[in-house]
Every structure is written in C-alpha cells, then in structure tokens.
GROMACS .gro file of C-alpha atoms in nm:
model
  293
    1MET     CA    1   0.146   0.563   0.216
    2LEU     CA    2   0.103   0.753  -0.109
    3PRO     CA    3  -0.254   0.788  -0.234
    4ILE     CA    4  -0.360   0.509  -0.469
    5GLN     CA    5  -0.454   0.665  -0.801
    6THR     CA    6  -0.677   0.472  -1.038
    7LYS     CA    7  -0.702   0.418  -1.412
    8LEU     CA    8  -0.874   0.084  -1.465
    9THR     CA    9  -0.830  -0.126  -1.776
   10ALA     CA   10  -1.151  -0.224  -1.953
   11TYR     CA   11  -0.982  -0.513  -2.134
   12ASN     CA   12  -0.708  -0.694  -1.942
   13LYS     CA   13  -0.890  -0.856  -1.651
   14LYS     CA   14  -1.156  -1.103  -1.545
   15GLU     CA   15  -1.432  -0.941  -1.346
   16THR     CA   16  -1.566  -1.124  -1.040
   17ASN     CA   17  -1.812  -1.058  -0.759
   18GLY     CA   18  -1.531  -1.106  -0.508
   19ARG     CA   19  -1.259  -1.361  -0.445
   20ASN     CA   20  -1.047  -1.513  -0.172
   21ILE     CA   21  -0.719  -1.322  -0.195
   22GLN     CA   22  -0.442  -1.540  -0.055
   23GLY     CA   23  -0.117  -1.390  -0.178
   24ILE     CA   24   0.076  -1.100  -0.327
   25VAL     CA   25   0.304  -1.151  -0.629
   26ILE     CA   26   0.591  -0.908  -0.688
   27HIS     CA   27   0.708  -0.821  -1.040
   28THR     CA   28   0.924  -0.568  -1.221
   29VAL     CA   29   0.794  -0.419  -1.544
   30GLY     CA   30   1.109  -0.510  -1.740
   31ALA     CA   31   1.193  -0.162  -1.869
   32VAL     CA   32   1.240   0.197  -1.752
   33SER     CA   33   0.893   0.350  -1.717
   34SER     CA   34   0.652   0.517  -1.475
   35ALA     CA   35   0.346   0.381  -1.299
   36LYS     CA   36   0.125   0.617  -1.499
   37ASN     CA   37   0.283   0.505  -1.828
   38ASN     CA   38   0.186   0.150  -1.745
   39VAL     CA   39  -0.176   0.205  -1.646
   40ASP     CA   40  -0.223   0.417  -1.959
   41TYR     CA   41  -0.083   0.133  -2.170
   42TYR     CA   42  -0.298  -0.139  -2.014
   43ALA     CA   43  -0.606   0.080  -2.044
   44SER     CA   44  -0.545   0.140  -2.414
   45LYS     CA   45  -0.617  -0.203  -2.564
   46TYR     CA   46  -0.636  -0.578  -2.509
   47LEU     CA   47  -0.293  -0.717  -2.423
   48GLY     CA   48  -0.368  -1.047  -2.254
   49ALA     CA   49  -0.165  -0.944  -1.948
   50SER     CA   50  -0.206  -0.705  -1.656
   51ALA     CA   51  -0.134  -0.634  -1.291
   52HIS     CA   52  -0.338  -0.478  -1.014
   53TYR     CA   53  -0.088  -0.208  -0.913
   54PHE     CA   54   0.215  -0.024  -1.048
   55CYS     CA   55   0.461   0.158  -0.820
   56ASP     CA   56   0.734   0.405  -0.905
   57GLN     CA   57   0.939   0.659  -0.710
   58LYS     CA   58   0.654   0.910  -0.679
   59GLU     CA   59   0.321   0.738  -0.739
   60ILE     CA   60   0.107   0.427  -0.694
   61TRP     CA   61  -0.147   0.351  -0.966
   62GLN     CA   62  -0.414   0.079  -0.979
   63SER     CA   63  -0.508  -0.083  -1.310
   64VAL     CA   64  -0.732  -0.371  -1.194
   65LYS     CA   65  -0.963  -0.375  -0.892
   66ASP     CA   66  -0.862  -0.608  -0.609
   67LYS     CA   67  -1.184  -0.807  -0.650
   68ASP     CA   68  -1.106  -0.878  -1.017
   69VAL     CA   69  -0.848  -1.116  -1.159
   70ALA     CA   70  -0.540  -0.966  -1.326
   71TRP     CA   71  -0.334  -1.178  -1.565
   72HIS     CA   72   0.009  -1.148  -1.408
   73CYS     CA   73   0.136  -1.491  -1.295
   74GLY     CA   74  -0.029  -1.759  -1.511
   75THR     CA   75   0.153  -2.019  -1.715
   76ALA     CA   76   0.047  -1.857  -2.045
   77LYS     CA   77   0.085  -2.209  -2.191
   78CYS     CA   78   0.462  -2.166  -2.191
   79TYR     CA   79   0.569  -2.155  -1.825
   80THR     CA   80   0.574  -2.430  -1.563
   81GLN     CA   81   0.360  -2.401  -1.252
   82LYS     CA   82   0.580  -2.399  -0.941
   83HIS     CA   83   0.372  -2.272  -0.648
   84PRO     CA   84   0.125  -2.529  -0.509
   85THR     CA   85  -0.163  -2.287  -0.446
   86LEU     CA   86  -0.104  -1.932  -0.573
   87ARG     CA   87  -0.256  -1.842  -0.909
   88ASN     CA   88  -0.395  -1.539  -1.093
   89SER     CA   89  -0.731  -1.620  -0.938
   90ASN     CA   90  -0.624  -1.572  -0.574
   91THR     CA   91  -0.340  -1.321  -0.583
   92ILE     CA   92  -0.275  -0.949  -0.624
   93GLY     CA   93  -0.001  -0.855  -0.870
   94ILE     CA   94   0.227  -0.557  -0.799
   95GLU     CA   95   0.469  -0.427  -1.062
   96MET     CA   96   0.772  -0.223  -0.956
   97CYS     CA   97   0.887   0.027  -1.218
   98GLN     CA   98   1.258   0.048  -1.292
   99ASP     CA   99   1.475   0.359  -1.281
  100THR     CA  100   1.740   0.188  -1.498
  101PRO     CA  101   1.722  -0.129  -1.707
  102SER     CA  102   1.866  -0.330  -1.418
  103THR     CA  103   1.766  -0.152  -1.094
  104VAL     CA  104   1.463  -0.047  -0.891
  105ALA     CA  105   1.501   0.284  -0.708
  106ALA     CA  106   1.495   0.303  -0.329
  107ASP     CA  107   1.182   0.519  -0.323
  108THR     CA  108   1.001   0.276  -0.554
  109ILE     CA  109   1.080  -0.010  -0.319
  110ASN     CA  110   0.973   0.190  -0.015
  111ASN     CA  111   0.645   0.284  -0.186
  112THR     CA  112   0.592  -0.080  -0.283
  113ALA     CA  113   0.657  -0.181   0.078
  114ASP     CA  114   0.387   0.058   0.197
  115LEU     CA  115   0.141  -0.094  -0.051
  116VAL     CA  116   0.237  -0.454   0.031
  117GLN     CA  117   0.192  -0.399   0.405
  118TYR     CA  118  -0.140  -0.221   0.351
  119LEU     CA  119  -0.269  -0.516   0.143
  120MET     CA  120  -0.129  -0.772   0.388
  121ASN     CA  121  -0.323  -0.604   0.667
  122LYS     CA  122  -0.639  -0.562   0.459
  123TYR     CA  123  -0.657  -0.924   0.340
  124LYS     CA  124  -0.475  -1.096   0.630
  125ILE     CA  125  -0.199  -1.222   0.403
  126PRO     CA  126   0.090  -1.394   0.586
  127VAL     CA  127   0.452  -1.313   0.507
  128GLU     CA  128   0.508  -1.648   0.336
  129MET     CA  129   0.241  -1.563   0.079
  130VAL     CA  130   0.431  -1.257  -0.045
  131VAL     CA  131   0.625  -1.410  -0.335
  132ARG     CA  132   0.804  -1.339  -0.661
  133HIS     CA  133   0.659  -1.411  -1.003
  134TRP     CA  134   0.949  -1.658  -1.020
  135ASP     CA  135   0.806  -1.846  -0.720
  136VAL     CA  136   0.471  -1.902  -0.894
  137VAL     CA  137   0.592  -2.003  -1.240
  138ASN     CA  138   0.938  -2.035  -1.392
  139LYS     CA  139   0.951  -1.686  -1.540
  140LYS     CA  140   1.261  -1.496  -1.424
  141CYS     CA  141   1.077  -1.199  -1.277
  142PRO     CA  142   1.173  -0.981  -1.100
  143PHE     CA  143   1.496  -1.071  -1.281
  144MET     CA  144   1.729  -0.874  -1.049
  145TYR     CA  145   1.591  -1.066  -0.749
  146ILE     CA  146   1.607  -1.425  -0.874
  147ASP     CA  147   1.901  -1.476  -0.639
  148ASN     CA  148   1.739  -1.599  -0.318
  149THR     CA  149   1.967  -1.398  -0.088
  150LYS     CA  150   1.877  -1.073  -0.262
  151TRP     CA  151   1.510  -1.165  -0.269
  152ASN     CA  152   1.498  -1.255   0.099
  153GLU     CA  153   1.648  -0.918   0.194
  154LEU     CA  154   1.405  -0.736  -0.036
  155LYS     CA  155   1.115  -0.934   0.106
  156LYS     CA  156   1.207  -0.829   0.460
  157THR     CA  157   1.173  -0.468   0.351
  158LEU     CA  158   0.852  -0.520   0.155
  159THR     CA  159   0.682  -0.698   0.444
  160GLY     CA  160   0.806  -0.464   0.718
  161GLN     CA  161   1.056  -0.702   0.876
  162ALA     CA  162   1.362  -0.486   0.814
  163GLY     CA  163   1.461  -0.129   0.736
  164ALA     CA  164   1.544  -0.023   0.384
  165ALA     CA  165   1.915  -0.004   0.462
  166ALA     CA  166   1.927  -0.383   0.505
  167CYS     CA  167   1.818  -0.445   0.148
  168PRO     CA  168   2.064  -0.460  -0.145
  169ASN     CA  169   2.046  -0.159  -0.380
  170ILE     CA  170   1.831   0.040  -0.133
  171GLN     CA  171   1.946   0.351   0.047
  172PRO     CA  172   1.770   0.466   0.364
  173SER     CA  173   1.539   0.764   0.325
  174ASN     CA  174   1.651   1.100   0.458
  175THR     CA  175   1.301   1.177   0.588
  176GLY     CA  176   1.214   1.080   0.942
  177ASN     CA  177   1.433   0.961   1.224
  178LYS     CA  178   1.434   0.598   1.112
  179THR     CA  179   1.731   0.511   1.333
  180SER     CA  180   1.529   0.588   1.644
  181PRO     CA  181   1.365   0.290   1.817
  182LEU     CA  182   1.058   0.515   1.854
  183TYR     CA  183   1.022   0.571   1.479
  184ASN     CA  184   0.706   0.436   1.315
  185ARG     CA  185   0.615   0.473   0.949
  186ASP     CA  186   0.243   0.493   1.025
  187ILE     CA  187   0.304   0.789   1.256
  188GLN     CA  188   0.520   0.963   0.997
  189GLU     CA  189   0.245   0.918   0.737
  190LEU     CA  190  -0.008   1.055   0.987
  191GLN     CA  191   0.213   1.357   1.056
  192GLN     CA  192   0.247   1.420   0.684
  193ALA     CA  193  -0.130   1.396   0.639
  194LEU     CA  194  -0.198   1.630   0.932
  195ASN     CA  195   0.045   1.886   0.794
  196ALA     CA  196  -0.100   1.862   0.444
  197ASP     CA  197  -0.451   1.922   0.580
  198GLY     CA  198  -0.343   2.214   0.799
  199PHE     CA  199  -0.374   2.060   1.146
  200LYS     CA  200  -0.129   2.224   1.390
  201ASP     CA  201  -0.002   2.152   1.738
  202TRP     CA  202  -0.108   2.356   2.046
  203GLU     CA  203   0.127   2.639   1.944
  204GLY     CA  204  -0.016   2.659   1.594
  205LYS     CA  205   0.298   2.501   1.449
  206SER     CA  206   0.326   2.233   1.183
  207LEU     CA  207   0.448   1.894   1.298
  208GLN     CA  208   0.797   1.758   1.256
  209GLU     CA  209   0.751   1.457   1.028
  210ASP     CA  210   0.985   1.235   1.226
  211GLY     CA  211   0.764   0.928   1.274
  212ILE     CA  212   0.772   0.964   1.652
  213TRP     CA  213   0.453   0.996   1.855
  214GLY     CA  214   0.454   1.281   2.101
  215SER     CA  215   0.241   1.549   2.262
  216ARG     CA  216   0.253   1.775   1.956
  217THR     CA  217   0.127   1.505   1.722
  218SER     CA  218  -0.134   1.408   1.979
  219ALA     CA  219  -0.251   1.770   2.000
  220ALA     CA  220  -0.293   1.788   1.622
  221VAL     CA  221  -0.481   1.456   1.611
  222LYS     CA  222  -0.722   1.582   1.877
  223LYS     CA  223  -0.828   1.861   1.640
  224VAL     CA  224  -0.943   1.616   1.372
  225LEU     CA  225  -1.316   1.577   1.310
  226LEU     CA  226  -1.414   1.373   1.003
  227SER     CA  227  -1.769   1.289   0.898
  228VAL     CA  228  -1.995   1.277   0.593
  229LYS     CA  229  -2.055   1.648   0.655
  230THR     CA  230  -1.687   1.717   0.590
  231ILE     CA  231  -1.659   1.482   0.293
  232ARG     CA  232  -1.418   1.696   0.089
  233SER     CA  233  -1.210   1.843   0.369
  234SER     CA  234  -0.909   1.682   0.537
  235MET     CA  235  -0.864   1.440   0.246
  236ASN     CA  236  -0.511   1.334   0.345
  237VAL     CA  237  -0.608   1.242   0.702
  238THR     CA  238  -0.922   1.069   0.570
  239ARG     CA  239  -0.705   0.864   0.337
  240TRP     CA  240  -0.473   0.769   0.627
  241LEU     CA  241  -0.777   0.647   0.818
  242GLN     CA  242  -0.926   0.462   0.518
  243GLN     CA  243  -0.603   0.275   0.452
  244ARG     CA  244  -0.614   0.134   0.803
  245ILE     CA  245  -0.979   0.036   0.828
  246GLY     CA  246  -0.985  -0.139   0.490
  247THR     CA  247  -1.211   0.082   0.281
  248ASP     CA  248  -1.141   0.255  -0.052
  249ALA     CA  249  -0.865   0.510   0.008
  250ASP     CA  250  -1.009   0.790  -0.203
  251GLY     CA  251  -0.978   1.062   0.063
  252LEU     CA  252  -1.352   1.128   0.062
  253PHE     CA  253  -1.548   1.062   0.381
  254GLY     CA  254  -1.856   0.900   0.231
  255ASN     CA  255  -2.106   0.645   0.357
  256LYS     CA  256  -1.871   0.347   0.309
  257THR     CA  257  -1.611   0.514   0.526
  258LYS     CA  258  -1.875   0.608   0.781
  259GLU     CA  259  -1.988   0.245   0.810
  260ALA     CA  260  -1.628   0.124   0.842
  261VAL     CA  261  -1.568   0.380   1.118
  262LYS     CA  262  -1.883   0.264   1.295
  263ALA     CA  263  -1.762  -0.097   1.279
  264PHE     CA  264  -1.428   0.009   1.424
  265GLN     CA  265  -1.599   0.205   1.700
  266ALA     CA  266  -1.825  -0.086   1.791
  267LYS     CA  267  -1.531  -0.325   1.804
  268HIS     CA  268  -1.328  -0.099   2.032
  269GLY     CA  269  -1.595   0.019   2.276
  270LEU     CA  270  -1.639   0.370   2.140
  271ALA     CA  271  -1.955   0.569   2.080
  272VAL     CA  272  -2.088   0.437   1.749
  273ASP     CA  273  -2.165   0.753   1.552
  274GLY     CA  274  -1.952   0.711   1.238
  275ILE     CA  275  -1.764   1.032   1.314
  276ALA     CA  276  -1.385   1.020   1.336
  277GLY     CA  277  -1.318   1.272   1.611
  278LYS     CA  278  -1.060   1.289   1.887
  279ASN     CA  279  -1.146   0.964   2.066
  280THR     CA  280  -1.178   0.760   1.748
  281MET     CA  281  -0.856   0.897   1.597
  282LEU     CA  282  -0.659   0.829   1.915
  283ALA     CA  283  -0.803   0.478   1.923
  284MET     CA  284  -0.690   0.432   1.562
  285VAL     CA  285  -0.338   0.520   1.664
  286ARG     CA  286  -0.349   0.283   1.964
  287VAL     CA  287  -0.475  -0.007   1.748
  288TYR     CA  288  -0.260   0.038   1.440
  289VAL     CA  289   0.053   0.174   1.608
  290PRO     CA  290   0.104  -0.031   1.924
  291ASN     CA  291   0.270   0.151   2.217
  292ALA     CA  292   0.231   0.490   2.049
  293THR     CA  293  -0.014   0.627   2.307
   0.00000   0.00000   0.00000
C-alpha cells in the first residue's frame, strides 16, 4: 500500500476520544482533482463537509483522523436516511478522485482497494459494511456506480474478492504476475519496500516485485532488523509492518510500534523484545499472507 500522507483539517470534523467504527463509505469527489488538492481545500476553511481519506492515482492523503467524525454521509437536512445503522459517527469516509468528469482511473481504484482492505483488517469491518454514499442516504454518489451491477463488481475489487480486471472501467496493472495463483499483493508490497530500503537477496540482487514468495524474498526478509534504535532507517519496511499490526503507518519505528510488535510477538509465541528481526518478520508473513512460508 502507498504511504498514508497527512494534512488534517482543523475545521471540518468532530473530535472524539475514540469511537466504534463499523463501516466504510465510498465516495467520488465529483470533479477532476488530486488527493492533495482536496486535503489542502478542507484544511483551508470551514466547509461543513469532509472525509477521512482521499485517493488518487499516485497518493493517499488523510484529512480527518480515524478516531474523529468526518461529515461525509449525513442527511444534511436534505437527504433521506437509507441505511439502518451506518452514520457519520461510526464510519470512515473515503473519496476517490476522478481522472475525468465521469471516470475513476484504474490506479486510483487499486490504491483505494489497498486502503479499504487495510481499514477492514484494522477495524474488523465485514464486507457488507463497505458501502456507497448512496447506500447510506439518497445522494447519488459515487454517481458512476449507482448501478448495482457496476457497484457490486467495484466492491469485489475494493474488498479483495476479485482482481481489478473483473471490474468495469478498470484495467489490470502491468506490475506483478497477477495472473499467477501464487501472486499476493501483500508480498508484492513487501518486495517493493525491501527494494526501496536496500535489502537484497543472497546474491546481493534486488528482488523481482512479482508478488510471489520465494527463497530470494525470504533471504531479504531475514536481513531485516527494526527497532527503536533504527527509528529512521528502513522506513518502507517499517511502514509495511505498521500497516499490518494496526499502528500509525508513519514509517518510524517508535515506542507505539515497539509495543504493537511486542503484542504480536506475545500472541504468536515469539520472544517478546519489541524488535522486528528475522523470526518476527517471517511470522508476520505467515500470519498476514497465509501459505506464503
């Protein structure tokens, strides 16, 4: 998954001490724009509306913290409530940026899918609680996916139930051997992170970013050693780890990450030292990528 960049609005939110997040609401922004354009806009002044995240073809930006309420799916005193339980108060809003006035680019949808699946895992959100704005109130958003057939195919992609090629208006990515039954997105993201941080295989070669677990990827993983003493090194691999253990994915191995690693180690029968070395990293792969090792 791409790193989550942050520019928080000071105006368009309701701050809380924590909330019970039950669903994810998908939107489109309604015009051609970038994720950064949007967080800049919502940070500039009071607008009476907001979303937690914005995704485009190259970036993911966060505008409102998960623990706070964004104003993205309320009735606004002009729409009719449709969903029996989902509201602003218990959902995360994700806006997909458009590449044309009527389409969302393939890479934007794939980046949104990464974010949706990360949040589903983090907050234990079931597939049925990933919905459109249209499913919560009668606002036609995302307008190009009001048709239920198109939405259901998109939803399969967003929630990891189908490849991008099965979704209307989405073309499969050219990166990674996604046609292989051994392909796994988590492994591809790990390979990309290892390469970015300079971890090599046993021959000193960079990894092929094909999403397939093998001895070369395993050899590179075994060279990883992350701790509070290496806080600013290996930021891409640290972020990969953080995204899977549910802590802030800032790429910095601080005390919060250390405690999350210790909790993972305790749960899986590892030495509880808060250091993500060979054994812990391989255990991460076994837990989050079944049948990889």
